[in-house]
PDB file of C-alpha atoms in Angstrom:
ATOM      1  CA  UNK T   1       0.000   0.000   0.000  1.00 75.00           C
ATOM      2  CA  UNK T   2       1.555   3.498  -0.581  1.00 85.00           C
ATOM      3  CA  UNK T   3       2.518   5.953   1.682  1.00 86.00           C
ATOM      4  CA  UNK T   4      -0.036   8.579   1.153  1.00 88.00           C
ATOM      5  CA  UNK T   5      -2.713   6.011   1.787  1.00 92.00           C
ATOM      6  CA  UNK T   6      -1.522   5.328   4.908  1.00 91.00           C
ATOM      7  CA  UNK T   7      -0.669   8.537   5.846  1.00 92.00           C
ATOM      8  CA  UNK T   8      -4.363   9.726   5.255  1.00 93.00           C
ATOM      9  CA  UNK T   9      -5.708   6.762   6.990  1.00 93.00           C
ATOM     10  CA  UNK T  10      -3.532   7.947   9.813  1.00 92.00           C
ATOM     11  CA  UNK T  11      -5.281  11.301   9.696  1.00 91.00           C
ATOM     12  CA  UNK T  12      -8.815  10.108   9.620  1.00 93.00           C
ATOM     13  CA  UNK T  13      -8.028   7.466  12.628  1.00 94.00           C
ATOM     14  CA  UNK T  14      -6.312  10.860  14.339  1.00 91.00           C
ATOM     15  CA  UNK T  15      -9.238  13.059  13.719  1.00 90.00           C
ATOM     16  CA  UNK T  16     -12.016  10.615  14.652  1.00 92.00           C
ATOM     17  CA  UNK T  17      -9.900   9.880  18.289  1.00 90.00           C
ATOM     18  CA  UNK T  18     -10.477  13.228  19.174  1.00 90.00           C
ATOM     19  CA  UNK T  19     -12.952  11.909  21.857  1.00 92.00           C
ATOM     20  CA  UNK T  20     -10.248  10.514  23.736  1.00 91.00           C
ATOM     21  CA  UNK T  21      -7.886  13.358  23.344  1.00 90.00           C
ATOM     22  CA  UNK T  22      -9.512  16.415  23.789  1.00 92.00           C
ATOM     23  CA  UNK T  23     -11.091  15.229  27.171  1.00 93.00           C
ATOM     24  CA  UNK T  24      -7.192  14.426  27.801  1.00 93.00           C
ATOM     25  CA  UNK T  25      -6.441  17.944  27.331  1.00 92.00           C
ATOM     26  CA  UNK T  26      -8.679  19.426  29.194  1.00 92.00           C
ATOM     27  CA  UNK T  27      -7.390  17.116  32.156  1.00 91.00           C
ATOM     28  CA  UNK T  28      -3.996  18.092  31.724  1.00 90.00           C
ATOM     29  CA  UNK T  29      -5.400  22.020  31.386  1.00 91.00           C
ATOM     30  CA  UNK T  30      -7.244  21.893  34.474  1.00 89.00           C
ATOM     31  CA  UNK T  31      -4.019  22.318  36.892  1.00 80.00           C
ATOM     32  CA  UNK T  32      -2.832  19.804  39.444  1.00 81.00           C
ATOM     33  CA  UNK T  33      -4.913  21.277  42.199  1.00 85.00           C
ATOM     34  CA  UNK T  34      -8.635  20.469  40.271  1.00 86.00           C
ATOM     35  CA  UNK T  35      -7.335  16.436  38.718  1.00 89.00           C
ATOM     36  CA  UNK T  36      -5.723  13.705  40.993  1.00 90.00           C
ATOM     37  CA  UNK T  37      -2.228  12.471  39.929  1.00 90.00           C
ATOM     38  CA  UNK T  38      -3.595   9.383  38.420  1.00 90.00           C
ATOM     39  CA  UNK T  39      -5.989  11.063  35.992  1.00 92.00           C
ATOM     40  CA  UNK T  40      -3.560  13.024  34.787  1.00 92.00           C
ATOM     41  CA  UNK T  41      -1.392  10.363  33.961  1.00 93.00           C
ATOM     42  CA  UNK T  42      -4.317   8.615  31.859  1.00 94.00           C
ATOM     43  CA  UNK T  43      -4.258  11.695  30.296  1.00 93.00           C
ATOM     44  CA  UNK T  44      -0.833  12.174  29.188  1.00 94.00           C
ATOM     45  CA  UNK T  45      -0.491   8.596  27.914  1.00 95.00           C
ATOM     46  CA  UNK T  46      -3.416   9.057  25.667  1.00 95.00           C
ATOM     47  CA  UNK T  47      -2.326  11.944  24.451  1.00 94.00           C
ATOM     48  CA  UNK T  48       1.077  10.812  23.791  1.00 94.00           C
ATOM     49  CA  UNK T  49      -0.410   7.565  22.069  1.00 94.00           C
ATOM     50  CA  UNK T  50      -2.607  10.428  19.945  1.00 93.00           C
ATOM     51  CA  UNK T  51       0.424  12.329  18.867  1.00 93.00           C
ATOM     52  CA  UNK T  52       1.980   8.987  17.925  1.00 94.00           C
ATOM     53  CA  UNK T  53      -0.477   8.152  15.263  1.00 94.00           C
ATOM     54  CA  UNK T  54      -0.654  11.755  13.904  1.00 93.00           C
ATOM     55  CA  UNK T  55       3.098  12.000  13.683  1.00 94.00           C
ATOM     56  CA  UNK T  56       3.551   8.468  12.447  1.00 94.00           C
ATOM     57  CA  UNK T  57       1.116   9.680   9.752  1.00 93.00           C
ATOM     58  CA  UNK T  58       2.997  13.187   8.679  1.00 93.00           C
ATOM     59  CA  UNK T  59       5.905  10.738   8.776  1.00 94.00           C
ATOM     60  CA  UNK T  60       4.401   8.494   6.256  1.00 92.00           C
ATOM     61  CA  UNK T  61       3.797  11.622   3.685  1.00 92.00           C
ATOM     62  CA  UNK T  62       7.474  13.387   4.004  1.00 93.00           C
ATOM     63  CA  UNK T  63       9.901  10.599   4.039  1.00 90.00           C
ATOM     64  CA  UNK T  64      10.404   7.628   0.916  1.00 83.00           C
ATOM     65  CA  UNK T  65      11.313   4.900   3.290  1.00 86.00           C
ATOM     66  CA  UNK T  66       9.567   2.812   6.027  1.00 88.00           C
ATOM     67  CA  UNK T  67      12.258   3.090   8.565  1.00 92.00           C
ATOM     68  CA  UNK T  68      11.372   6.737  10.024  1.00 92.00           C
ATOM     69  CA  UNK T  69       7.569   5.595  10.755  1.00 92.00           C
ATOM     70  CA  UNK T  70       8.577   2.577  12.323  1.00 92.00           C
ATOM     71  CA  UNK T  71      11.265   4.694  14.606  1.00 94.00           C
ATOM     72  CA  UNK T  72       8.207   7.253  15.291  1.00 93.00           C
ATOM     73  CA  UNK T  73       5.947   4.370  16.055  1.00 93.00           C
ATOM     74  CA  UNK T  74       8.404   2.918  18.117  1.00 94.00           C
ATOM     75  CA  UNK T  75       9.330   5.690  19.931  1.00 93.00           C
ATOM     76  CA  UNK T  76       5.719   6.752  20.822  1.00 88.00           C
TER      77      UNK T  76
END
């Protein structure tokens, strides 16, 4: 499959988890004093795991090879 195809299916997965991440950021918004510790933990993984896909996806259209996504993926 090429690249772009993937890279858009990486957008429309990224757009349609916005249920999970903007709730995330308004956790992580709210300040320490209004969220317990553990919420906002929950809330920074899934936004990193959020910022994984999109940048795994702008990854896919800007570079030729596969190795770059896989690092991104990897390191998310």
């Amino acid at each position: 499959m090429a690249e772009p195809v993937l890279a858009l299916g990486c957008a429309l997965v990224a757009g349609a988890g916005c249920v999970w991440y903007l709730p995330a950021l308004a956790d992580l918004r709210a300040g320490a004093a209004d969220r317990p510790p553990s919420r906002r933990t929950g809330a920074l993984a899934c936004l990193t795991g959020w910022a994984t896909v999109a940048v795994v996806g702008l990854t896919l259209l800007v570079t030729g090879s596969w190795w770059a996504p896989c690092a991104v993926s990897a390191l998310g």
